Amino acid sequence: MTKEELRSEIRDGVEFWGYEAEGELIGVMGIQQVQDVTLIRHAYVRTANRNRGIGGTLLSFLRRQSTRPILVGTWKAADWAIKFYEKHGFRLVSAAEKDRLLRRYWSIPPRQIETSVVLAERK
Ligand SMILES: CC(C)(COP(=O)(O)OP(=O)(O)OC[C@H]1O[C@@H](n2cnc3c(N)ncnc32)[C@H](O)[C@@H]1OP(=O)(O)O)[C@@H](O)C(=O)NCCC(=O)NCCS
């Protein structure tokens, strides 16, 4: 993401949180309140620091900030990310529900709707 894209996301209400170790930023995750739901946006942990629980720690922290239903959108092809969210209590919603949710809560072009999935908290 470019600096300008980052600024634009922040202007649109995405609140970014970071995970630091020894003064270095090694993970980020955003949270965005949209209408009656909370979206988890832009999860990213530095390659060398993955699979050590940092993404899970950030996700648990962000989930505690919200009392609304939480949704996550990611790419259909991102098996690793889907597994990550499933491990943390999310489930993939049906194709029809996904299309409805992406149109309602995200501002993305039709082409990206086709290549995306949505996960919702199991509860
Ligand atoms: C998704 C991401 C944020 C997870 O962060 P993390 O710190 O590695 O996650 P945790 O260590 O808390 O959890 C690891 C779990 O995630 C899943 N996972 C993470 N990387 C994976 C990979 N390369 N392949 C398969 N599963 C993976 C597994 O379920 C793993 O559980 P396990 O340890 O029982 O196998 C991180 O992999 C990442 O930054 N990926 C690139 C960016 C991305 O895809 N972001 C999500 C799009 S919204």
PDB file of C-alpha atoms and ligand atoms in Angstrom:
ATOM      1  CA  MET A   1       0.000   0.000   0.000  1.00  0.00           C
ATOM      2  CA  THR A   2       1.338   3.443  -0.871  1.00  0.00           C
ATOM      3  CA  LYS A   3       1.500   6.260   1.673  1.00  0.00           C
ATOM      4  CA  GLU A   4      -1.358   8.023  -0.154  1.00  0.00           C
ATOM      5  CA  GLU A   5      -3.530   4.872  -0.071  1.00  0.00           C
ATOM      6  CA  LEU A   6      -2.794   4.560   3.636  1.00  0.00           C
ATOM      7  CA  ARG A   7      -3.824   8.191   4.234  1.00  0.00           C
ATOM      8  CA  SER A   8      -6.985   7.652   2.228  1.00  0.00           C
ATOM      9  CA  GLU A   9      -7.897   4.558   4.285  1.00  0.00           C
ATOM     10  CA  ILE A  10      -7.332   6.535   7.499  1.00  0.00           C
ATOM     11  CA  ARG A  11      -9.531   9.381   6.155  1.00  0.00           C
ATOM     12  CA  ASP A  12     -12.225   6.765   5.452  1.00  0.00           C
ATOM     13  CA  GLY A  13     -12.188   5.778   9.103  1.00  0.00           C
ATOM     14  CA  VAL A  14      -9.799   2.819   9.253  1.00  0.00           C
ATOM     15  CA  GLU A  15      -8.044   2.866  12.616  1.00  0.00           C
ATOM     16  CA  PHE A  16      -4.693   1.075  12.437  1.00  0.00           C
ATOM     17  CA  TRP A  17      -3.116  -0.709  15.388  1.00  0.00           C
ATOM     18  CA  GLY A  18       0.426  -1.984  15.485  1.00  0.00           C
ATOM     19  CA  TYR A  19       2.393  -4.686  17.276  1.00  0.00           C
ATOM     20  CA  GLU A  20       5.893  -3.631  18.288  1.00  0.00           C
ATOM     21  CA  ALA A  21       8.806  -5.731  19.502  1.00  0.00           C
ATOM     22  CA  GLU A  22      12.074  -4.152  20.578  1.00  0.00           C
ATOM     23  CA  GLY A  23      11.026  -0.817  19.076  1.00  0.00           C
ATOM     24  CA  GLU A  24      10.217  -2.293  15.686  1.00  0.00           C
ATOM     25  CA  LEU A  25       6.770  -2.414  14.100  1.00  0.00           C
ATOM     26  CA  ILE A  26       6.229  -6.029  13.039  1.00  0.00           C
ATOM     27  CA  GLY A  27       2.477  -6.284  12.589  1.00  0.00           C
ATOM     28  CA  VAL A  28      -0.474  -4.043  11.742  1.00  0.00           C
ATOM     29  CA  MET A  29      -4.217  -4.531  11.616  1.00  0.00           C
ATOM     30  CA  GLY A  30      -7.007  -2.059  10.996  1.00  0.00           C
ATOM     31  CA  ILE A  31     -10.524  -1.755  12.325  1.00  0.00           C
ATOM     32  CA  GLN A  32     -13.306   0.212  10.640  1.00  0.00           C
ATOM     33  CA  GLN A  33     -16.824   0.890  11.885  1.00  0.00           C
ATOM     34  CA  VAL A  34     -19.230   0.807   8.929  1.00  0.00           C
ATOM     35  CA  GLN A  35     -22.962   1.266   9.507  1.00  0.00           C
ATOM     36  CA  ASP A  36     -23.924  -1.473  12.007  1.00  0.00           C
ATOM     37  CA  VAL A  37     -20.838  -3.702  11.695  1.00  0.00           C
ATOM     38  CA  THR A  38     -17.092  -3.662  12.365  1.00  0.00           C
ATOM     39  CA  LEU A  39     -14.655  -4.593   9.602  1.00  0.00           C
ATOM     40  CA  ILE A  40     -11.169  -5.961  10.165  1.00  0.00           C
ATOM     41  CA  ARG A  41      -8.957  -4.407   7.469  1.00  0.00           C
ATOM     42  CA  HIS A  42      -5.418  -4.775   6.188  1.00  0.00           C
ATOM     43  CA  ALA A  43      -3.962  -7.481   8.428  1.00  0.00           C
ATOM     44  CA  TYR A  44      -0.241  -7.769   7.905  1.00  0.00           C
ATOM     45  CA  VAL A  45       2.615  -9.351   9.850  1.00  0.00           C
ATOM     46  CA  ARG A  46       6.198  -9.092   8.575  1.00  0.00           C
ATOM     47  CA  THR A  47       7.190 -12.295   6.779  1.00  0.00           C
ATOM     48  CA  ALA A  48       9.960 -13.247   9.209  1.00  0.00           C
ATOM     49  CA  ASN A  49       7.608 -12.894  12.180  1.00  0.00           C
ATOM     50  CA  ARG A  50       4.626 -14.909  10.939  1.00  0.00           C
ATOM     51  CA  ASN A  51       3.170 -17.990  12.639  1.00  0.00           C
ATOM     52  CA  ARG A  52       4.226 -16.821  16.083  1.00  0.00           C
ATOM     53  CA  GLY A  53       0.844 -15.637  17.263  1.00  0.00           C
ATOM     54  CA  ILE A  54       1.252 -11.929  16.450  1.00  0.00           C
ATOM     55  CA  GLY A  55      -1.664 -11.819  14.000  1.00  0.00           C
ATOM     56  CA  GLY A  56      -3.794 -13.698  16.534  1.00  0.00           C
ATOM     57  CA  THR A  57      -2.859 -11.262  19.306  1.00  0.00           C
ATOM     58  CA  LEU A  58      -3.764  -8.252  17.144  1.00  0.00           C
ATOM     59  CA  LEU A  59      -7.038  -9.859  16.062  1.00  0.00           C
ATOM     60  CA  SER A  60      -8.067 -10.685  19.665  1.00  0.00           C
ATOM     61  CA  PHE A  61      -7.231  -7.128  20.727  1.00  0.00           C
ATOM     62  CA  LEU A  62      -9.297  -5.580  17.930  1.00  0.00           C
ATOM     63  CA  ARG A  63     -12.227  -7.918  18.573  1.00  0.00           C
ATOM     64  CA  ARG A  64     -12.380  -6.650  22.148  1.00  0.00           C
ATOM     65  CA  GLN A  65     -12.825  -3.079  20.806  1.00  0.00           C
ATOM     66  CA  SER A  66     -16.146  -3.931  19.192  1.00  0.00           C
ATOM     67  CA  THR A  67     -19.577  -5.016  20.353  1.00  0.00           C
ATOM     68  CA  ARG A  68     -20.955  -5.123  16.797  1.00  0.00           C
ATOM     69  CA  PRO A  69     -20.830  -8.110  14.418  1.00  0.00           C
ATOM     70  CA  ILE A  70     -17.314  -8.394  12.989  1.00  0.00           C
ATOM     71  CA  LEU A  71     -16.629  -9.135   9.312  1.00  0.00           C
ATOM     72  CA  VAL A  72     -13.394  -9.720   7.421  1.00  0.00           C
ATOM     73  CA  GLY A  73     -12.915  -9.626   3.659  1.00  0.00           C
ATOM     74  CA  THR A  74      -9.986 -11.263   1.955  1.00  0.00           C
ATOM     75  CA  TRP A  75      -9.005 -12.834  -1.356  1.00  0.00           C
ATOM     76  CA  LYS A  76     -10.562 -16.153  -2.338  1.00  0.00           C
ATOM     77  CA  ALA A  77      -7.058 -17.417  -3.143  1.00  0.00           C
ATOM     78  CA  ALA A  78      -5.566 -16.449   0.232  1.00  0.00           C
ATOM     79  CA  ASP A  79      -5.854 -19.910   1.854  1.00  0.00           C
ATOM     80  CA  TRP A  80      -3.419 -18.917   4.594  1.00  0.00           C
ATOM     81  CA  ALA A  81      -5.522 -15.915   5.621  1.00  0.00           C
ATOM     82  CA  ILE A  82      -8.785 -17.925   5.489  1.00  0.00           C
ATOM     83  CA  LYS A  83      -7.188 -20.603   7.724  1.00  0.00           C
ATOM     84  CA  PHE A  84      -5.935 -17.915  10.066  1.00  0.00           C
ATOM     85  CA  TYR A  85      -9.418 -16.411  10.531  1.00  0.00           C
ATOM     86  CA  GLU A  86     -11.088 -19.844  10.786  1.00  0.00           C
ATOM     87  CA  LYS A  87      -8.631 -20.794  13.502  1.00  0.00           C
ATOM     88  CA  HIS A  88      -9.744 -17.669  15.348  1.00  0.00           C
ATOM     89  CA  GLY A  89     -13.471 -18.431  15.291  1.00  0.00           C
ATOM     90  CA  PHE A  90     -14.572 -16.979  11.947  1.00  0.00           C
ATOM     91  CA  ARG A  91     -16.447 -18.873   9.213  1.00  0.00           C
ATOM     92  CA  LEU A  92     -16.821 -18.275   5.493  1.00  0.00           C
ATOM     93  CA  VAL A  93     -20.270 -16.967   4.572  1.00  0.00           C
ATOM     94  CA  SER A  94     -22.145 -18.318   1.511  1.00  0.00           C
ATOM     95  CA  ALA A  95     -21.433 -16.882  -1.959  1.00  0.00           C
ATOM     96  CA  ALA A  96     -24.779 -15.064  -2.051  1.00  0.00           C
ATOM     97  CA  GLU A  97     -24.298 -13.597   1.417  1.00  0.00           C
ATOM     98  CA  LYS A  98     -20.755 -12.555   0.526  1.00  0.00           C
ATOM     99  CA  ASP A  99     -21.941 -10.574  -2.520  1.00  0.00           C
ATOM    100  CA  ARG A 100     -24.587  -8.839  -0.421  1.00  0.00           C
ATOM    101  CA  LEU A 101     -22.157  -7.980   2.386  1.00  0.00           C
ATOM    102  CA  LEU A 102     -19.382  -6.750   0.081  1.00  0.00           C
ATOM    103  CA  ARG A 103     -21.829  -4.428  -1.739  1.00  0.00           C
ATOM    104  CA  ARG A 104     -23.261  -3.121   1.484  1.00  0.00           C
ATOM    105  CA  TYR A 105     -20.174  -2.592   3.644  1.00  0.00           C
ATOM    106  CA  TRP A 106     -17.161  -2.308   1.338  1.00  0.00           C
ATOM    107  CA  SER A 107     -16.399   0.137  -1.485  1.00  0.00           C
ATOM    108  CA  ILE A 108     -14.841  -2.232  -3.992  1.00  0.00           C
ATOM    109  CA  PRO A 109     -15.229  -2.675  -7.757  1.00  0.00           C
ATOM    110  CA  PRO A 110     -17.384  -5.592  -9.110  1.00  0.00           C
ATOM    111  CA  ARG A 111     -14.277  -7.455 -10.317  1.00  0.00           C
ATOM    112  CA  GLN A 112     -12.939  -7.534  -6.755  1.00  0.00           C
ATOM    113  CA  ILE A 113     -16.252  -8.864  -5.423  1.00  0.00           C
ATOM    114  CA  GLU A 114     -15.736 -11.934  -7.628  1.00  0.00           C
ATOM    115  CA  THR A 115     -12.262 -12.601  -6.247  1.00  0.00           C
ATOM    116  CA  SER A 116     -13.088 -11.959  -2.583  1.00  0.00           C
ATOM    117  CA  VAL A 117     -14.576 -13.907   0.298  1.00  0.00           C
ATOM    118  CA  VAL A 118     -16.125 -12.716   3.541  1.00  0.00           C
ATOM    119  CA  LEU A 119     -15.731 -14.333   6.936  1.00  0.00           C
ATOM    120  CA  ALA A 120     -17.949 -13.625   9.916  1.00  0.00           C
ATOM    121  CA  GLU A 121     -17.546 -14.499  13.567  1.00  0.00           C
ATOM    122  CA  ARG A 122     -19.121 -17.921  14.243  1.00  0.00           C
ATOM    123  CA  LYS A 123     -21.189 -16.572  17.128  1.00  0.00           C
TER     124      LYS A 123
HETATM  125  C1  LIG B   1      -2.582 -13.615   7.919  1.00  0.00           C
HETATM  126  C2  LIG B   1      -1.489 -13.102   8.870  1.00  0.00           C
HETATM  127  C3  LIG B   1      -1.818 -11.658   9.285  1.00  0.00           C
HETATM  128  C4  LIG B   1      -1.483 -14.007  10.130  1.00  0.00           C
HETATM  129  O1  LIG B   1      -0.540 -13.487  11.053  1.00  0.00           O
HETATM  130  P1  LIG B   1       0.379 -14.478  11.927  1.00  0.00           P
HETATM  131  O2  LIG B   1       1.078 -13.661  12.960  1.00  0.00           O
HETATM  132  O3  LIG B   1       1.222 -15.306  11.031  1.00  0.00           O
HETATM  133  O4  LIG B   1      -0.753 -15.396  12.591  1.00  0.00           O
HETATM  134  P2  LIG B   1      -0.690 -16.289  13.904  1.00  0.00           P
HETATM  135  O5  LIG B   1       0.732 -16.709  14.152  1.00  0.00           O
HETATM  136  O6  LIG B   1      -1.433 -15.618  14.988  1.00  0.00           O
HETATM  137  O7  LIG B   1      -1.571 -17.524  13.439  1.00  0.00           O
HETATM  138  C5  LIG B   1      -1.023 -18.503  12.598  1.00  0.00           C
HETATM  139  C6  LIG B   1      -2.148 -19.298  11.955  1.00  0.00           C
HETATM  140  O8  LIG B   1      -2.513 -18.638  10.736  1.00  0.00           O
HETATM  141  C7  LIG B   1      -2.584 -19.565   9.667  1.00  0.00           C
HETATM  142  N1  LIG B   1      -1.453 -19.281   8.771  1.00  0.00           N
HETATM  143  C8  LIG B   1      -0.631 -18.203   8.827  1.00  0.00           C
HETATM  144  N2  LIG B   1       0.265 -18.251   7.804  1.00  0.00           N
HETATM  145  C9  LIG B   1      -0.021 -19.347   7.091  1.00  0.00           C
HETATM  146  C10 LIG B   1       0.535 -19.931   5.914  1.00  0.00           C
HETATM  147  N3  LIG B   1       1.570 -19.373   5.261  1.00  0.00           N
HETATM  148  N4  LIG B   1      -0.005 -21.067   5.441  1.00  0.00           N
HETATM  149  C11 LIG B   1      -1.059 -21.639   6.067  1.00  0.00           C
HETATM  150  N5  LIG B   1      -1.621 -21.134   7.193  1.00  0.00           N
HETATM  151  C12 LIG B   1      -1.113 -20.019   7.710  1.00  0.00           C
HETATM  152  C13 LIG B   1      -2.506 -20.923  10.277  1.00  0.00           C
HETATM  153  O9  LIG B   1      -3.842 -21.315  10.575  1.00  0.00           O
HETATM  154  C14 LIG B   1      -1.731 -20.686  11.547  1.00  0.00           C
HETATM  155  O10 LIG B   1      -2.153 -21.595  12.501  1.00  0.00           O
HETATM  156  P3  LIG B   1      -1.179 -22.813  12.973  1.00  0.00           P
HETATM  157  O11 LIG B   1      -0.039 -22.141  13.677  1.00  0.00           O
HETATM  158  O12 LIG B   1      -2.056 -23.626  13.872  1.00  0.00           O
HETATM  159  O13 LIG B   1      -0.769 -23.500  11.709  1.00  0.00           O
HETATM  160  C15 LIG B   1      -0.075 -13.193   8.211  1.00  0.00           C
HETATM  161  O14 LIG B   1       0.115 -14.502   7.724  1.00  0.00           O
HETATM  162  C16 LIG B   1       0.155 -12.219   7.057  1.00  0.00           C
HETATM  163  O15 LIG B   1       0.547 -11.064   7.273  1.00  0.00           O
HETATM  164  N6  LIG B   1      -0.075 -12.660   5.805  1.00  0.00           N
HETATM  165  C17 LIG B   1       0.116 -11.823   4.623  1.00  0.00           C
HETATM  166  C18 LIG B   1      -0.934 -10.739   4.525  1.00  0.00           C
HETATM  167  C19 LIG B   1      -2.324 -11.323   4.507  1.00  0.00           C
HETATM  168  O16 LIG B   1      -2.596 -12.300   3.840  1.00  0.00           O
HETATM  169  N7  LIG B   1      -3.224 -10.682   5.257  1.00  0.00           N
HETATM  170  C20 LIG B   1      -4.620 -11.103   5.377  1.00  0.00           C
HETATM  171  C21 LIG B   1      -5.463 -10.454   4.368  1.00  0.00           C
HETATM  172  S1  LIG B   1      -6.753  -9.561   5.147  1.00  0.00           S
END
